[in-house]
Amino acid sequence: MTKTGNRLLDVKGLTIEIETRNGSAVVVDGIDLHVDKGETLGVVGESGCGKSLTMLSLMRLLPNKIRVAKGEAHFDGRDLQRMSNRELRKVRGGDIGFVFQDPMTSLNPVMRIGDQLAEPLIYHRGMGRQEARKRAVELLRLVGIPGPEERIQAYPHELSGGMRQRVMIAIGLACEPKLLIADEPTTALDVTIQAQIVDLVKDLREKLGMSVVWITHDLALIAGLVDRVVVLYAGTVVEDAPVDALYANPRHPYTRGLLASIPKLSDQPTSRLNSIGGTPPEPGRRPQGCPFAPRCPLAMDICRTHVPKLEPVAAAGHHRAACFAVEKAQEAA
Amino acid sequence: MGAQPLLKIENLVKHFHVRLGAFGERAATVHALDDVSLDIAEGETLSLVGESGCGKSTTGFTILNLHRATSGKVLYKGQDLTALDEKRMRPFRRDLQIVFQDPYSTLNPRMTVGEAIGEPILFHKLATKAELEGKVAALLTDVGLPPRFASRYPHELSGGQRQRVVIARALACQPKFIVCDEAISALDVSIQAQIINLLLDLQEKYGLTYLFIAHDLAVVRHISTRVGVMYLGRLAELGSRDELFQSPLHPYTKALLSAVPETDPALERNRQRQVLQGDVPSPLAPPSGCRFHTRCPIAMEVCRHKVPRWKEARPGHLVACHAVNGE
Amino acid sequence: MSAIQTQPAILAEEPPVSLWRDAWYRLKRNRLAIFGLLIVALLAFTALFGPYLTPYDFLSQDLAARNQAPSLAHLFGTDDLGRDVFSRVVYGTRTAFLVAVVVTTIALVIGTALGAIAGFFGNPFDRVIMWLTDVTMSVPNLLLVVVINASLKTPIAQWMEARYLATLNPFYRETVWIDFLLVFGSMALISWPPYARLVRAQVLSIRSRPYITAAQALGLSNRIILMRYVVPNALGPLIVAVSAGLGTAMVLESAFSFLGVGVNPPTPSWGNMISDGLRVWQHYPHLLAAPAAVLGLASVAFSFLGDGLNDALNPRGSK
Amino acid sequence: MLRYIATRFAIWIPSVLLVMMAVYALAFYGAGDPIKLIFLRAPGDVAYNPERIEAIRESAGLNKPFFEQFGYYVWNLLQGKFGNSLSSGRSVWAMIKAAAPVSFKLALCSIILTAVIAIPLGMIAALNQNRRLDYVILGSALFLWAIPAYVAGPLLMVGLIVLLPGVNVPYGWGGVFDIRILLPLIVLSFQPIALIIRQTRAAVIEVLSEDFVRTARAKGVPEIVVALKHILRPVLTPVVTQLGLIMITIVNGAIFVELVFGFPGLGRLTVKALTNSDYPVILAITLIGSFLVMISNLLVDILYPLLDPRAADLKRSR
């Protein structure tokens, strides 16, 4: 285990509920998660696994009818959940920067991008308009937007998707945050643009030395980008491992299935892909026991009655998995 | 490949006319599809890949006459489909089907799964009312859903289940040819693999021909017989799967392949990727000459002015690039 | 390979929920909407069975009991001719509903037809029909109805009288119908444009939905696409519009009757009762209060119901 | 943009002609013989002489076919001649010139009052969606919407007299800054306020669910700035549009309010003209009313793309 002194973000037992017609349903079920200083963490999972909600909940940005039921989240030693709104506002955009999935809808359509970029500088750094503007130009240049002096006058719809996402990243980085949370930042982009954005973030991370949390559904995308990966399934952490260990030797059957179902350019093309059967459970309809049990090829009786804990995998360093069949999984590997 | 292709597409062009400006005062033309020719053989899977706006979906829609072609021909069994009006097109619709990207919005929210699948069966008189229930149940079983799903509504299903329903609905017409328009793009990774396997099973079982439209090269490699790469409304390269993936000729194809991430951290960290600079230009004002020249790493002077010829570089491997010598 | 045989995770066995049923659930939970629905139902009941409920005839005068304050014998008191105000309000409900239902039906038919033509066939129909709606909507509608009523009443009445003198057919003496005819006609004339616009917008928006393209790709005929795909999906907003339209029509009718160009005395209408009551409200406030309160209640009920229906049938955010 | 405005006007002229013709036809076929009407209303018993009537009719051109008379009317109108009132004989133009300012001022005040009251209330309601404050505001808006001006006016007058004995009944016109305008203005604004509250609320709720609001919050922008800069600004576009379209409600309402509160405006003029079947006046007022509504529609159409930078690039496929 890493020393606590090095922890930037530490989430413990985070539980998020959604209000439905038939009462409340748990969407995130006691997640433990941490990010060390200077570390890049990948959070991977399918849609509805709660990966975005977890990150939004840290900043109390959850949509209506969704709320944190219990758990705590310490950022730099301070509990985010107990902070006053004023303190939290300082953290938002100041210490923690956000980049969202769809740059088209995440930028205000009726505001010039220069003004949108200047906002965090004005409210966190107390800059004047002129100063903020100058810095905005620098930031646009930093994220590789050509002709930044003219571009700060543009409205979002006048930029291409890739350029918009660069603007979003510039906004996230404006106050040189300690942590940048990127929520599926390339999902809405084309393949070649996606590669540009991944390279940009890699670059910036080295230049600025911040921690990054990269949320994605695409295991392949983050392989060369992150230091550690947390895999989520149906609102729980099923595996947490250093990136090389995870790809070389995935322990949880879900991670294995996920990795196996990604088609790769390097293998022999086979006509059939390996796939995981079934569908993830809907919130509120989670099965008893391990949420993955109904789809798991290794499921045993105990999996259907008891929830496995996230525990270190024998002799594998920081590699942890939540599975009763881990030993069995090792044999099968 | 058989002597007689199932579908023969000749010089297909599709332009959309739009109005721009606050008061719609400027007329403009979207060059969605320019001079695309290709054959699709019976039983094969031809994939079209490219970035958004490259015209791959427009190709699918225009083949099926869901968009009226501006010019060019689509020959199916010797009949030019672009010349048919909706009524005369109807019998061909049974043979030529489509599966869309977003399964939710392509299902009528007020109809049950059974009604949605049953509708084309009844309309094309492929079964009597009495046989309908059994027929729907068989189709549902075919796509891996329990027959009791017939009474459910689309909003009660998950994304993968909905896509299975859409596939079952397309199968209801007993088609020969199915356009899969980004049919798996909206789905989760683990579900994507399920649907791809389902499509392959169905192809085997019913001898289907697919036009598979996608942006994910890795996926395409697993299911295609041949692959076409499109850029800004034009075909850049077309070849058999192995040819295209092992020895791509067009610089755009090379860049696309290079952009595909791999699930190997060590490899990914050290890989020298050839990342394309800039964005895809607007199809409202496509660049002159080779449309790729604004982003091409090996662009030459001639690329600016002259549209590269669509030529056979190797047997069965076609490419449109000045830097590649023909034959 | 074997993965395909894997059955999807089994949903708990619940009856399938159609969107209509879903909307009903949502409506039921909206207390204001249910309140509106109850009031509307009560008013509708009163309109249908009013004559059997009222203790007095709305025309019977009791000059011995003029301008009485509300009492047990006369729930809402009596007016200057000794007529029972409660009975008159009940009959007024009948008038209001008759006008509202007939006018809304006519306007709906005209509006739906024109809107559908504009939406389906496009230009040049679209341009002409939309121009017509624009023109109709830009005339201050109250003014137009008032002008129509004022202008045509006399000539029609004269013609009816002439017919009566010529044929002695008692039908031509029933002048009540002139009032209604004019009110129906003129109000329908100004009420159709919103329906036309709505239907056109619905047709255009539904036509661009992928499920319509899907239906076309299946080779279905236009008639089936219209009946099975377009109409059921356009119905929600239309129901909301009709509910709101009924309320508006009721208020309009009373406004015209108030101005003396709608339903004329002695036929009771909330509007003409308010108008009568207004002249003597300093002395007999109940004559104003009773019809005004009922009119207000009806209008509030319809807008609550309309809003509730809107939330239930066109939910935003929840897919 | 100039071309756009020009085309709008080109469409607009036939619209006005259609409205004019419809009203003129109603007067022509429906109202009966204007000359007879004059005689019937003439003081005392002027001898009813059919020959004399025919002579007058001939000289006034009133025996010509419909379209000729209508053309003549339009021609006069173009020269600014509205004709004379049938009942008073005064020039219609003079009557309108006296009455219109009252109505215009009232309408303008009502629009301003609506904007000032309704937009903030709608916003507050939306920001407290599904909480008590929201229900109170929305409930009141629905309530206001439901009460017609001719009921609200008298009721409020009663209330005022009962609650504040010694206060004069607010009756009559004393200009915009006269205290007597207050009650009528409030009554007239009931429906517009209700409408705009509901529209603002709906628009704000829609914007609230937009991703860019979340972005603003994630940037650490203070809540009040989020509300005013990020939420209100995009909401203003549809709401301002609606403010323009509300003119028709105000024109309708003014008829009653002027009647109830005794304002010498166009509304009262209308009612008087109606009871007298004074068609030249009715025609003129209908025209002015339509003109007003059409102008505000046109303004909205021009304003909309200017308010929304996106519209400038929005594709409009035809």
PDB file of C-alpha atoms in Angstrom, chain A residues 144-259:
ATOM      1  CA  GLY A 144      -2.190  23.536 -29.385  1.00  0.00           C
ATOM      2  CA  ILE A 145      -4.872  25.783 -30.826  1.00  0.00           C
ATOM      3  CA  PRO A 146      -3.534  27.708 -33.812  1.00  0.00           C
ATOM      4  CA  GLY A 147      -4.073  31.469 -33.870  1.00  0.00           C
ATOM      5  CA  PRO A 148      -5.112  31.783 -30.210  1.00  0.00           C
ATOM      6  CA  GLU A 149      -5.320  35.589 -30.340  1.00  0.00           C
ATOM      7  CA  GLU A 150      -8.220  35.412 -32.765  1.00  0.00           C
ATOM      8  CA  ARG A 151      -9.717  32.237 -31.381  1.00  0.00           C
ATOM      9  CA  ILE A 152     -10.552  33.727 -27.984  1.00  0.00           C
ATOM     10  CA  GLN A 153     -13.158  35.812 -29.799  1.00  0.00           C
ATOM     11  CA  ALA A 154     -14.847  32.755 -31.296  1.00  0.00           C
ATOM     12  CA  TYR A 155     -18.054  31.093 -30.150  1.00  0.00           C
ATOM     13  CA  PRO A 156     -17.903  27.350 -29.523  1.00  0.00           C
ATOM     14  CA  HIS A 157     -19.950  26.477 -32.609  1.00  0.00           C
ATOM     15  CA  GLU A 158     -17.284  28.080 -34.760  1.00  0.00           C
ATOM     16  CA  LEU A 159     -14.710  25.470 -33.714  1.00  0.00           C
ATOM     17  CA  SER A 160     -14.373  21.831 -34.703  1.00  0.00           C
ATOM     18  CA  GLY A 161     -14.999  19.051 -32.200  1.00  0.00           C
ATOM     19  CA  GLY A 162     -11.320  18.459 -31.561  1.00  0.00           C
ATOM     20  CA  MET A 163     -10.640  22.175 -31.077  1.00  0.00           C
ATOM     21  CA  ARG A 164     -13.552  22.442 -28.666  1.00  0.00           C
ATOM     22  CA  GLN A 165     -12.179  19.603 -26.592  1.00  0.00           C
ATOM     23  CA  ARG A 166      -8.829  21.390 -26.503  1.00  0.00           C
ATOM     24  CA  VAL A 167     -10.631  24.457 -25.191  1.00  0.00           C
ATOM     25  CA  MET A 168     -12.277  22.306 -22.513  1.00  0.00           C
ATOM     26  CA  ILE A 169      -8.865  20.991 -21.510  1.00  0.00           C
ATOM     27  CA  ALA A 170      -7.499  24.538 -21.380  1.00  0.00           C
ATOM     28  CA  ILE A 171     -10.377  25.467 -19.051  1.00  0.00           C
ATOM     29  CA  GLY A 172      -9.647  22.454 -16.871  1.00  0.00           C
ATOM     30  CA  LEU A 173      -5.979  23.383 -16.680  1.00  0.00           C
ATOM     31  CA  ALA A 174      -6.469  27.138 -16.301  1.00  0.00           C
ATOM     32  CA  CYS A 175      -5.569  27.323 -12.623  1.00  0.00           C
ATOM     33  CA  GLU A 176      -2.924  24.611 -12.758  1.00  0.00           C
ATOM     34  CA  PRO A 177      -4.960  22.171 -10.702  1.00  0.00           C
ATOM     35  CA  LYS A 178      -3.458  19.397  -8.627  1.00  0.00           C
ATOM     36  CA  LEU A 179      -5.894  16.975 -10.182  1.00  0.00           C
ATOM     37  CA  LEU A 180      -7.455  16.893 -13.611  1.00  0.00           C
ATOM     38  CA  ILE A 181     -10.536  14.711 -13.985  1.00  0.00           C
ATOM     39  CA  ALA A 182     -11.246  13.836 -17.613  1.00  0.00           C
ATOM     40  CA  ASP A 183     -14.640  12.193 -18.108  1.00  0.00           C
ATOM     41  CA  GLU A 184     -14.574  10.251 -21.392  1.00  0.00           C
ATOM     42  CA  PRO A 185     -12.920  13.204 -23.124  1.00  0.00           C
ATOM     43  CA  THR A 186     -12.477  11.457 -26.452  1.00  0.00           C
ATOM     44  CA  THR A 187     -15.661   9.450 -26.774  1.00  0.00           C
ATOM     45  CA  ALA A 188     -17.389  12.051 -28.934  1.00  0.00           C
ATOM     46  CA  LEU A 189     -14.380  12.492 -31.225  1.00  0.00           C
ATOM     47  CA  ASP A 190     -13.069  10.836 -34.359  1.00  0.00           C
ATOM     48  CA  VAL A 191     -10.270   8.285 -34.185  1.00  0.00           C
ATOM     49  CA  THR A 192      -7.520  10.543 -35.483  1.00  0.00           C
ATOM     50  CA  ILE A 193      -8.644  13.418 -33.257  1.00  0.00           C
ATOM     51  CA  GLN A 194      -8.850  11.029 -30.307  1.00  0.00           C
ATOM     52  CA  ALA A 195      -5.169  10.198 -30.799  1.00  0.00           C
ATOM     53  CA  GLN A 196      -4.344  13.925 -30.839  1.00  0.00           C
ATOM     54  CA  ILE A 197      -6.132  14.514 -27.532  1.00  0.00           C
ATOM     55  CA  VAL A 198      -4.530  11.523 -25.803  1.00  0.00           C
ATOM     56  CA  ASP A 199      -1.092  12.727 -26.884  1.00  0.00           C
ATOM     57  CA  LEU A 200      -1.894  16.247 -25.719  1.00  0.00           C
ATOM     58  CA  VAL A 201      -2.875  15.127 -22.224  1.00  0.00           C
ATOM     59  CA  LYS A 202       0.180  12.885 -21.985  1.00  0.00           C
ATOM     60  CA  ASP A 203       2.318  15.867 -22.882  1.00  0.00           C
ATOM     61  CA  LEU A 204       0.642  18.300 -20.516  1.00  0.00           C
ATOM     62  CA  ARG A 205       0.819  15.882 -17.627  1.00  0.00           C
ATOM     63  CA  GLU A 206       4.559  15.690 -17.988  1.00  0.00           C
ATOM     64  CA  LYS A 207       4.871  19.455 -18.382  1.00  0.00           C
ATOM     65  CA  LEU A 208       2.626  20.392 -15.461  1.00  0.00           C
ATOM     66  CA  GLY A 209       3.141  17.419 -13.156  1.00  0.00           C
ATOM     67  CA  MET A 210      -0.459  17.087 -12.050  1.00  0.00           C
ATOM     68  CA  SER A 211      -2.442  13.967 -11.249  1.00  0.00           C
ATOM     69  CA  VAL A 212      -4.982  12.841 -13.809  1.00  0.00           C
ATOM     70  CA  VAL A 213      -8.069  10.684 -13.543  1.00  0.00           C
ATOM     71  CA  TRP A 214      -9.150   9.488 -16.967  1.00  0.00           C
ATOM     72  CA  ILE A 215     -12.613   7.954 -17.075  1.00  0.00           C
ATOM     73  CA  THR A 216     -13.309   5.736 -20.059  1.00  0.00           C
ATOM     74  CA  HIS A 217     -15.047   2.650 -21.330  1.00  0.00           C
ATOM     75  CA  ASP A 218     -12.141   1.850 -23.629  1.00  0.00           C
ATOM     76  CA  LEU A 219      -9.409  -0.266 -22.050  1.00  0.00           C
ATOM     77  CA  ALA A 220      -7.205  -0.009 -25.118  1.00  0.00           C
ATOM     78  CA  LEU A 221      -7.242   3.763 -25.199  1.00  0.00           C
ATOM     79  CA  ILE A 222      -5.628   4.240 -21.799  1.00  0.00           C
ATOM     80  CA  ALA A 223      -3.073   1.462 -21.939  1.00  0.00           C
ATOM     81  CA  GLY A 224      -0.203   3.796 -22.743  1.00  0.00           C
ATOM     82  CA  LEU A 225      -1.535   6.714 -20.780  1.00  0.00           C
ATOM     83  CA  VAL A 226      -2.157   5.708 -17.170  1.00  0.00           C
ATOM     84  CA  ASP A 227      -0.153   4.307 -14.263  1.00  0.00           C
ATOM     85  CA  ARG A 228      -2.939   2.412 -12.588  1.00  0.00           C
ATOM     86  CA  VAL A 229      -6.392   1.187 -13.558  1.00  0.00           C
ATOM     87  CA  VAL A 230      -9.558   0.791 -11.504  1.00  0.00           C
ATOM     88  CA  VAL A 231     -12.222  -1.363 -13.117  1.00  0.00           C
ATOM     89  CA  LEU A 232     -15.823  -0.709 -12.113  1.00  0.00           C
ATOM     90  CA  TYR A 233     -18.789  -2.992 -12.609  1.00  0.00           C
ATOM     91  CA  ALA A 234     -22.350  -2.146 -11.580  1.00  0.00           C
ATOM     92  CA  GLY A 235     -21.269   0.463  -9.064  1.00  0.00           C
ATOM     93  CA  THR A 236     -18.492  -1.506  -7.391  1.00  0.00           C
ATOM     94  CA  VAL A 237     -14.737  -1.686  -7.839  1.00  0.00           C
ATOM     95  CA  VAL A 238     -13.946  -5.172  -9.129  1.00  0.00           C
ATOM     96  CA  GLU A 239     -10.254  -4.718  -9.772  1.00  0.00           C
ATOM     97  CA  ASP A 240      -7.560  -2.157  -8.985  1.00  0.00           C
ATOM     98  CA  ALA A 241      -4.092  -2.754 -10.375  1.00  0.00           C
ATOM     99  CA  PRO A 242      -0.974  -1.151 -11.849  1.00  0.00           C
ATOM    100  CA  VAL A 243      -1.450  -0.850 -15.560  1.00  0.00           C
ATOM    101  CA  ASP A 244       1.095  -3.462 -16.662  1.00  0.00           C
ATOM    102  CA  ALA A 245      -0.143  -6.053 -14.177  1.00  0.00           C
ATOM    103  CA  LEU A 246      -3.720  -5.484 -15.173  1.00  0.00           C
ATOM    104  CA  TYR A 247      -3.218  -5.991 -18.901  1.00  0.00           C
ATOM    105  CA  ALA A 248      -0.724  -8.808 -18.478  1.00  0.00           C
ATOM    106  CA  ASN A 249      -2.594 -10.693 -15.815  1.00  0.00           C
ATOM    107  CA  PRO A 250      -6.156  -9.562 -15.182  1.00  0.00           C
ATOM    108  CA  ARG A 251      -7.599 -11.316 -12.123  1.00  0.00           C
ATOM    109  CA  HIS A 252     -11.277 -10.531 -12.148  1.00  0.00           C
ATOM    110  CA  PRO A 253     -13.330 -12.517 -14.666  1.00  0.00           C
ATOM    111  CA  TYR A 254     -15.038  -9.289 -15.754  1.00  0.00           C
ATOM    112  CA  THR A 255     -11.725  -7.603 -16.574  1.00  0.00           C
ATOM    113  CA  ARG A 256     -10.673 -10.705 -18.435  1.00  0.00           C
ATOM    114  CA  GLY A 257     -13.893 -10.744 -20.409  1.00  0.00           C
ATOM    115  CA  LEU A 258     -13.609  -7.080 -21.169  1.00  0.00           C
ATOM    116  CA  LEU A 259     -10.029  -7.381 -22.383  1.00  0.00           C
TER     117      LEU A 259
END
